[in-house]
N, CA and C of each residue as an Amber inpcrd file, in Angstrom:
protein
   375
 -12.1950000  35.8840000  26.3940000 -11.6250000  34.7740000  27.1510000
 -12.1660000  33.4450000  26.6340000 -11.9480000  32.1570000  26.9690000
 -11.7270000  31.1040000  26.1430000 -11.6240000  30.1720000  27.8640000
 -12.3460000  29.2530000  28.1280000 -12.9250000  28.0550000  28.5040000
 -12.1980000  27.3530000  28.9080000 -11.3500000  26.2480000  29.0980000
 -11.0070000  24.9280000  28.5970000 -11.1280000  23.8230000  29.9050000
 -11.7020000  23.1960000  29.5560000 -12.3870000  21.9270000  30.8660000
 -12.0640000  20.3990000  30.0950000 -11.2110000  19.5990000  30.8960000
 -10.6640000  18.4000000  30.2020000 -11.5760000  17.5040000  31.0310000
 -11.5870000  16.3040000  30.2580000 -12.2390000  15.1280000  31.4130000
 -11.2090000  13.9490000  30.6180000 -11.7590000  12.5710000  31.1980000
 -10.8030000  11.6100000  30.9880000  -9.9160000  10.7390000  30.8420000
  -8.9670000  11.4110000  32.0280000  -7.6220000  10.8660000  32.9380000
  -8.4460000   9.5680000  33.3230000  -7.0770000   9.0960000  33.9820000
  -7.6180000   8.1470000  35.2200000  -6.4130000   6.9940000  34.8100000
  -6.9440000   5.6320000  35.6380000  -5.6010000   5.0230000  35.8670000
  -5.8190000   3.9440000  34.3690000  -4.8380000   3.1830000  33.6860000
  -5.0210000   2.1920000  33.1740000  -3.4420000   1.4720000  33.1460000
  -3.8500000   0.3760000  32.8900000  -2.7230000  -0.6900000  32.4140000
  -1.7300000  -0.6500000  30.9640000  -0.4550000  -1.1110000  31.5120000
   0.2540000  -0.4800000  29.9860000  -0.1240000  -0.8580000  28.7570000
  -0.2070000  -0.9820000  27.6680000  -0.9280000  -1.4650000  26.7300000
  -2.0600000  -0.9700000  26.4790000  -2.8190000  -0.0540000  27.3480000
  -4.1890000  -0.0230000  27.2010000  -4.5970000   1.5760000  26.7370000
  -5.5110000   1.7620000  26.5590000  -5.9100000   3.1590000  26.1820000
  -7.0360000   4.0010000  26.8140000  -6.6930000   5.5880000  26.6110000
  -8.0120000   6.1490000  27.1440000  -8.0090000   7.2960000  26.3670000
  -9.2230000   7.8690000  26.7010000  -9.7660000   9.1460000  25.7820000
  -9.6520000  10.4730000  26.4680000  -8.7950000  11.4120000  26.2080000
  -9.0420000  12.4630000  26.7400000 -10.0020000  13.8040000  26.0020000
 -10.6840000  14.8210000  26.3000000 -11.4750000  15.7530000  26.2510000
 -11.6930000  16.6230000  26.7970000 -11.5940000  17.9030000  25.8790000
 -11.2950000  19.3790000  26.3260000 -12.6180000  20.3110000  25.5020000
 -13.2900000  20.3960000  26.3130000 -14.4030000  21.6630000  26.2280000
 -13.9790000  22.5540000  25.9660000 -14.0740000  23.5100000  25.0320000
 -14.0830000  25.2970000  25.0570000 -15.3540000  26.0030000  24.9960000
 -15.2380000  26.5670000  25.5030000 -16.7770000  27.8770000  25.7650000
 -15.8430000  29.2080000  25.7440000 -16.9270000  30.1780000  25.6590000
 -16.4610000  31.3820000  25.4360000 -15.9040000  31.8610000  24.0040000
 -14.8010000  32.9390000  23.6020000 -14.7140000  33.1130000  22.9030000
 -14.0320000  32.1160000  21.8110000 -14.5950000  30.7640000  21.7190000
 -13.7010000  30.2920000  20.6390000 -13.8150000  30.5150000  18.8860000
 -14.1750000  31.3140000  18.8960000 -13.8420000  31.7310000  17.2410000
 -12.8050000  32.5440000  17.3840000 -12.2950000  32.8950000  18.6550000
 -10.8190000  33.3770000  18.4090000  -9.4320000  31.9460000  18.1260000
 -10.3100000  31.0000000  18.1260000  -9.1500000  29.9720000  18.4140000
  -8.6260000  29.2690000  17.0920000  -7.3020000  29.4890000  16.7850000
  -7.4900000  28.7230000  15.6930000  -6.3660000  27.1300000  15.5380000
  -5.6330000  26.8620000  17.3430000  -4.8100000  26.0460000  17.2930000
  -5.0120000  25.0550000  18.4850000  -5.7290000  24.0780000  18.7710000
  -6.0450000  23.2200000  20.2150000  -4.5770000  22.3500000  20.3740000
  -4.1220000  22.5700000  21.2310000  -3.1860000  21.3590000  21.8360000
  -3.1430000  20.8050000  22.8240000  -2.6450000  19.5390000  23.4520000
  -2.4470000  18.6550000  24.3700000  -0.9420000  18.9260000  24.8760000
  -0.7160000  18.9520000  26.0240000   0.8170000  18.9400000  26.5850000
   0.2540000  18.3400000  27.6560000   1.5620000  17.8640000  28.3440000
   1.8500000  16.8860000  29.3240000   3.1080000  17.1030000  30.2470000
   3.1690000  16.9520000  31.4440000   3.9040000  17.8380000  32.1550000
   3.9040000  16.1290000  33.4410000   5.3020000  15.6150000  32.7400000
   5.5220000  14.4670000  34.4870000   6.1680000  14.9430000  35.4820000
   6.0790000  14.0320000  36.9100000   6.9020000  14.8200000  38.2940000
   8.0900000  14.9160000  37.9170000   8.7650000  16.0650000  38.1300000
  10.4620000  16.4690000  37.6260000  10.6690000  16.6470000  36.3830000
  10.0400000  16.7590000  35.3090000   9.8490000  16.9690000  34.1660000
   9.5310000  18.2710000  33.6730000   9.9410000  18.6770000  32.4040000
   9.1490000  19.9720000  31.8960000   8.0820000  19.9300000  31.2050000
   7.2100000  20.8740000  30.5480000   6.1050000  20.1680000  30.0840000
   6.3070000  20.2020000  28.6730000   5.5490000  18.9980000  28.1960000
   5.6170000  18.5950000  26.7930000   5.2780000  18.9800000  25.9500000
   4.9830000  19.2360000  24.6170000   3.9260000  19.0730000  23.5220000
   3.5620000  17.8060000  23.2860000   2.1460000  17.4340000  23.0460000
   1.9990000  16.2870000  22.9770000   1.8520000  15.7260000  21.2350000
   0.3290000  16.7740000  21.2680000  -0.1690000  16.8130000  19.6260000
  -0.7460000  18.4960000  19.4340000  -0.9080000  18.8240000  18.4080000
  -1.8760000  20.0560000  18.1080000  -2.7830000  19.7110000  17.2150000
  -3.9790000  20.5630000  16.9320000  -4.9020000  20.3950000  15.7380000
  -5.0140000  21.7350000  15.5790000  -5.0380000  21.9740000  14.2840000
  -5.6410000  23.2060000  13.5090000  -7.3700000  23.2600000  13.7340000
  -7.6700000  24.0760000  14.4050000  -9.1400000  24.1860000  14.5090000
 -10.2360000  24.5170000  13.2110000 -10.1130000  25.4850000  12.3290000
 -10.6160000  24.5620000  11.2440000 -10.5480000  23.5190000  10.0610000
  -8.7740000  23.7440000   9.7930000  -8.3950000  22.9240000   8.5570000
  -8.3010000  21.3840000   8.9970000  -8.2900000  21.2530000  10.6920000
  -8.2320000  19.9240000  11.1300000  -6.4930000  19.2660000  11.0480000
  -5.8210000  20.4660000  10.6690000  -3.9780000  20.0120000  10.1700000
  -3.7430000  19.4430000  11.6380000  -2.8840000  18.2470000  12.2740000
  -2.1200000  17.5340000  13.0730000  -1.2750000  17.7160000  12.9630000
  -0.5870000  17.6440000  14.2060000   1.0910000  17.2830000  14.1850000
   1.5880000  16.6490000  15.7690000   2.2600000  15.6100000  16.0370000
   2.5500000  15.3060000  17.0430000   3.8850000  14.8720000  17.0380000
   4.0270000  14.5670000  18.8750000   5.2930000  15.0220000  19.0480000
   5.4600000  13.3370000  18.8500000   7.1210000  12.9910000  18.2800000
   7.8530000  12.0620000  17.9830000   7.3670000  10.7490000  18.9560000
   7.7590000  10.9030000  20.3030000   7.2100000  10.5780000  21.0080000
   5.9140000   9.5060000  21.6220000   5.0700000  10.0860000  20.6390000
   3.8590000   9.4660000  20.9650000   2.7430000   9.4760000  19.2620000
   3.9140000   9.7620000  18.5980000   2.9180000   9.5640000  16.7860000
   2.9190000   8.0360000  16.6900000   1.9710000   7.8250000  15.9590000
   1.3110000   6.5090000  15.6700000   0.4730000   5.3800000  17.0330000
   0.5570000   6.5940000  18.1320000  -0.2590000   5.7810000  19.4250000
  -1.3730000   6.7470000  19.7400000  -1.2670000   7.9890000  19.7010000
  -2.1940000   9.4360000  19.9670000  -2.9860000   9.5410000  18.6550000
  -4.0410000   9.8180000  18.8790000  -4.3520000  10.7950000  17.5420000
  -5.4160000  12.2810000  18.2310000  -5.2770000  13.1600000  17.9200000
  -5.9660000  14.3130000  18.4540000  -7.0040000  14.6100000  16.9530000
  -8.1170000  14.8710000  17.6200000  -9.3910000  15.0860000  16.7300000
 -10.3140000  16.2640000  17.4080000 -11.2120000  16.4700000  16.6570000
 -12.0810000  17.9280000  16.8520000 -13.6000000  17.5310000  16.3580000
 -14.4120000  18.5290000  17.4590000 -15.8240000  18.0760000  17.0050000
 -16.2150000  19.6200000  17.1480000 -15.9290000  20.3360000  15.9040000
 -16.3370000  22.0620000  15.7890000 -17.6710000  22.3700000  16.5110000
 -18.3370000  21.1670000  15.8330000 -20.0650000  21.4280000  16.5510000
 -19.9620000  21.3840000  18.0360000 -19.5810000  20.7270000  18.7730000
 -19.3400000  20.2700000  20.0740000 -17.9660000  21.5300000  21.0180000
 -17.4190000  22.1290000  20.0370000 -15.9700000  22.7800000  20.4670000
 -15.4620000  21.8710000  21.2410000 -14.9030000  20.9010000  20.7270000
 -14.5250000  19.8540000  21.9710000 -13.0600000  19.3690000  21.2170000
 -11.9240000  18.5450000  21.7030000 -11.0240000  18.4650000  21.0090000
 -10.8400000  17.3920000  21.7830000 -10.0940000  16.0390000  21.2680000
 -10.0660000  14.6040000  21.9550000  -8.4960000  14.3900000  21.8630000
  -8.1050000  13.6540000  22.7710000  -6.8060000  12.8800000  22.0810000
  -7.4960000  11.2860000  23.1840000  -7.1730000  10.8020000  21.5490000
  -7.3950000   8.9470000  21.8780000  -5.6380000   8.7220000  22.2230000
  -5.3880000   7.9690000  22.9180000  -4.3260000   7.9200000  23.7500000
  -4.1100000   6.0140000  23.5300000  -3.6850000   5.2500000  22.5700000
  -3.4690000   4.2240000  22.4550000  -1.8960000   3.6560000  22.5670000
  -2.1580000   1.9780000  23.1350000  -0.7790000   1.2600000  23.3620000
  -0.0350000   2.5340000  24.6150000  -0.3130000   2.5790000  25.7400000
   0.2160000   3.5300000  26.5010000   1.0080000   2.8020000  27.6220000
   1.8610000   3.6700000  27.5930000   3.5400000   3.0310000  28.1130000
   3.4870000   3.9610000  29.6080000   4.0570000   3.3910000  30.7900000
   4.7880000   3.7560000  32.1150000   4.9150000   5.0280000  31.8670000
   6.1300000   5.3380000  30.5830000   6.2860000   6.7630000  30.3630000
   5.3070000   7.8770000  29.8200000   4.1170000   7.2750000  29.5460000
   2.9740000   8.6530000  29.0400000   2.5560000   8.9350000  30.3500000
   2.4440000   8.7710000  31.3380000   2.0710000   8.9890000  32.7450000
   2.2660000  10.3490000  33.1440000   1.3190000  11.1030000  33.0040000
   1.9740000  12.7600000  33.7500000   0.6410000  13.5550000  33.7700000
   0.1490000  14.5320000  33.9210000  -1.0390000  15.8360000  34.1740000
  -0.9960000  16.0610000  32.1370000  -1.9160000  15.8500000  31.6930000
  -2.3680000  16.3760000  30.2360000  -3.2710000  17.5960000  30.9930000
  -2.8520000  18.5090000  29.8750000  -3.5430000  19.2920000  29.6810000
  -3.8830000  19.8920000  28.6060000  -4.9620000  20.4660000  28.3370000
  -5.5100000  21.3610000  26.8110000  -5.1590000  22.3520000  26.9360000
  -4.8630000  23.1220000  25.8690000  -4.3000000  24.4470000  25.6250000
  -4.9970000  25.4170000  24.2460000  -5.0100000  26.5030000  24.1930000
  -5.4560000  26.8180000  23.1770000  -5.0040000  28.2060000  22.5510000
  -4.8940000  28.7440000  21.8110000  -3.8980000  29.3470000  21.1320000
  -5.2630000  30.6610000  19.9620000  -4.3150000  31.6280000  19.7530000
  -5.0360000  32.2670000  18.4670000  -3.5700000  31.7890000  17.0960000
  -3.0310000  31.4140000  17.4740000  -1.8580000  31.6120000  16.5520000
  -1.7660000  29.5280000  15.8140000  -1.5290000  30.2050000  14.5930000
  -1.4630000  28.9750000  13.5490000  -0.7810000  27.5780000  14.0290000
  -1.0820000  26.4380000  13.7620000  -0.3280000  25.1610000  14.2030000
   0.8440000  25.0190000  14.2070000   1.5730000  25.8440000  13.0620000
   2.8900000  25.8890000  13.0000000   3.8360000  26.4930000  13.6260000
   3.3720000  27.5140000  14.0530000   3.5980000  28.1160000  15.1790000
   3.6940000  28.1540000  16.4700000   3.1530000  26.7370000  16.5590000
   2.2450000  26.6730000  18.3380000   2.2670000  25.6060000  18.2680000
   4.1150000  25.2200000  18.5050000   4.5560000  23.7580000  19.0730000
   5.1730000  24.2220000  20.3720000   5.2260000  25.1930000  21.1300000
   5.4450000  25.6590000  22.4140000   4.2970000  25.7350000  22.8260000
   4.2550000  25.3380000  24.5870000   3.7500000  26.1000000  25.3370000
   3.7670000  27.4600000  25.7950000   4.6870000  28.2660000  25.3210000
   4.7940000  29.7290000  25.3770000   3.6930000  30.2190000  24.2910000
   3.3390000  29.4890000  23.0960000   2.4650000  29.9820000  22.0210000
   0.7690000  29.8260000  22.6570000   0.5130000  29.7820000  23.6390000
  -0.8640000  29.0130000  23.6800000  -1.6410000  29.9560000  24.7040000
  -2.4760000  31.1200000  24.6560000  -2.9230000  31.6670000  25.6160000
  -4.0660000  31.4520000  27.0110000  -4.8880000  30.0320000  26.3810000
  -5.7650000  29.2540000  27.4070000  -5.0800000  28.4580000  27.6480000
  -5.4770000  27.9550000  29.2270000  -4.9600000  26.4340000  29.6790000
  -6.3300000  25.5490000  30.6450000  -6.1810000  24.8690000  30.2950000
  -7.5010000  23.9360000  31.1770000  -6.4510000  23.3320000  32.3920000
  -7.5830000  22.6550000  32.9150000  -7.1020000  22.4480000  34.7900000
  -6.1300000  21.6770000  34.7190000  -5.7470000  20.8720000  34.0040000
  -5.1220000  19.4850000  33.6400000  -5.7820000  18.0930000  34.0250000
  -5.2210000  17.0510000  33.7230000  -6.5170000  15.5700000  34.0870000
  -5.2450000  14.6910000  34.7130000  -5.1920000  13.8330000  35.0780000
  -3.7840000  12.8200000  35.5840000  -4.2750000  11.5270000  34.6900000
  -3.1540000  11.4760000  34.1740000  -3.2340000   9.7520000  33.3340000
  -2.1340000   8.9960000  33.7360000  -2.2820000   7.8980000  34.5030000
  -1.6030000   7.0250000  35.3010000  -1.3760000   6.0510000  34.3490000
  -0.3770000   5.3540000  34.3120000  -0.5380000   4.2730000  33.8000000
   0.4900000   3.0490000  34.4420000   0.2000000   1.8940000  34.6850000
   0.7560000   0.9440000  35.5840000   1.7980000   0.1180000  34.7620000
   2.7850000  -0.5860000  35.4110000   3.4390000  -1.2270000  34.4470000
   2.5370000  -3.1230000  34.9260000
């Protein structure tokens, strides 16, 4: 089994940014794909970004490339998404996810067998 504890949410102003962070404990040398999804009220849930857990490979969703960047601290098992220039519409429950199956593979949430609690990121207009 496999961990995942986010911190980081909270409210900010549009334009502005925050850091999210996802702990894994337990078995993570089974892990080889961390992702972020996002799930707003009446909405389905998103993909946000993924990282390849050791090659460090990215990919994010259309959406939110060139404002997100998702990063990894192997030593730490910890996985970040910096969350910059954030709009009314990024507003929803992030959550971490984690996967045994390759990045390429695991642009669904159906691909991802851990899920952390989720965090709320508000953002005001």
């Amino acid at each position: 089994q496999v961990q995942l504890v986010e911190s980081g949410g909270g409210l900010v102003q549009a334009g502005g940014s925050l850091r999210l962070s996802c702990a894994a404990s337990g078995r993570t040398f089974s892990i080889a794909t961390m992702g972020w999804f996002r799930q707003a009220p009446g909405k389905e849930r998103e993909f946000v970004a993924g990282i390849s857990w050791s090659g460090g490979s990215t990919y994010y969703a259309d959406s939110v490339k060139g404002r997100f960047t998702i990063s990894r601290d192997n030593a730490k098992n910890t996985v970040y998404l910096q969350m910059n220039s954030l709009k009314p519409e990024d507003m929803a429950v992030y959550t971490c996810a984690a996967t045994s199956r390759r990045l390429w593979v695991a642009l669904s949430f159906r691909a991802y067998d851990y899920w952390g609690q989720g965090t709320q990121v508000t953002v005001s207009s």
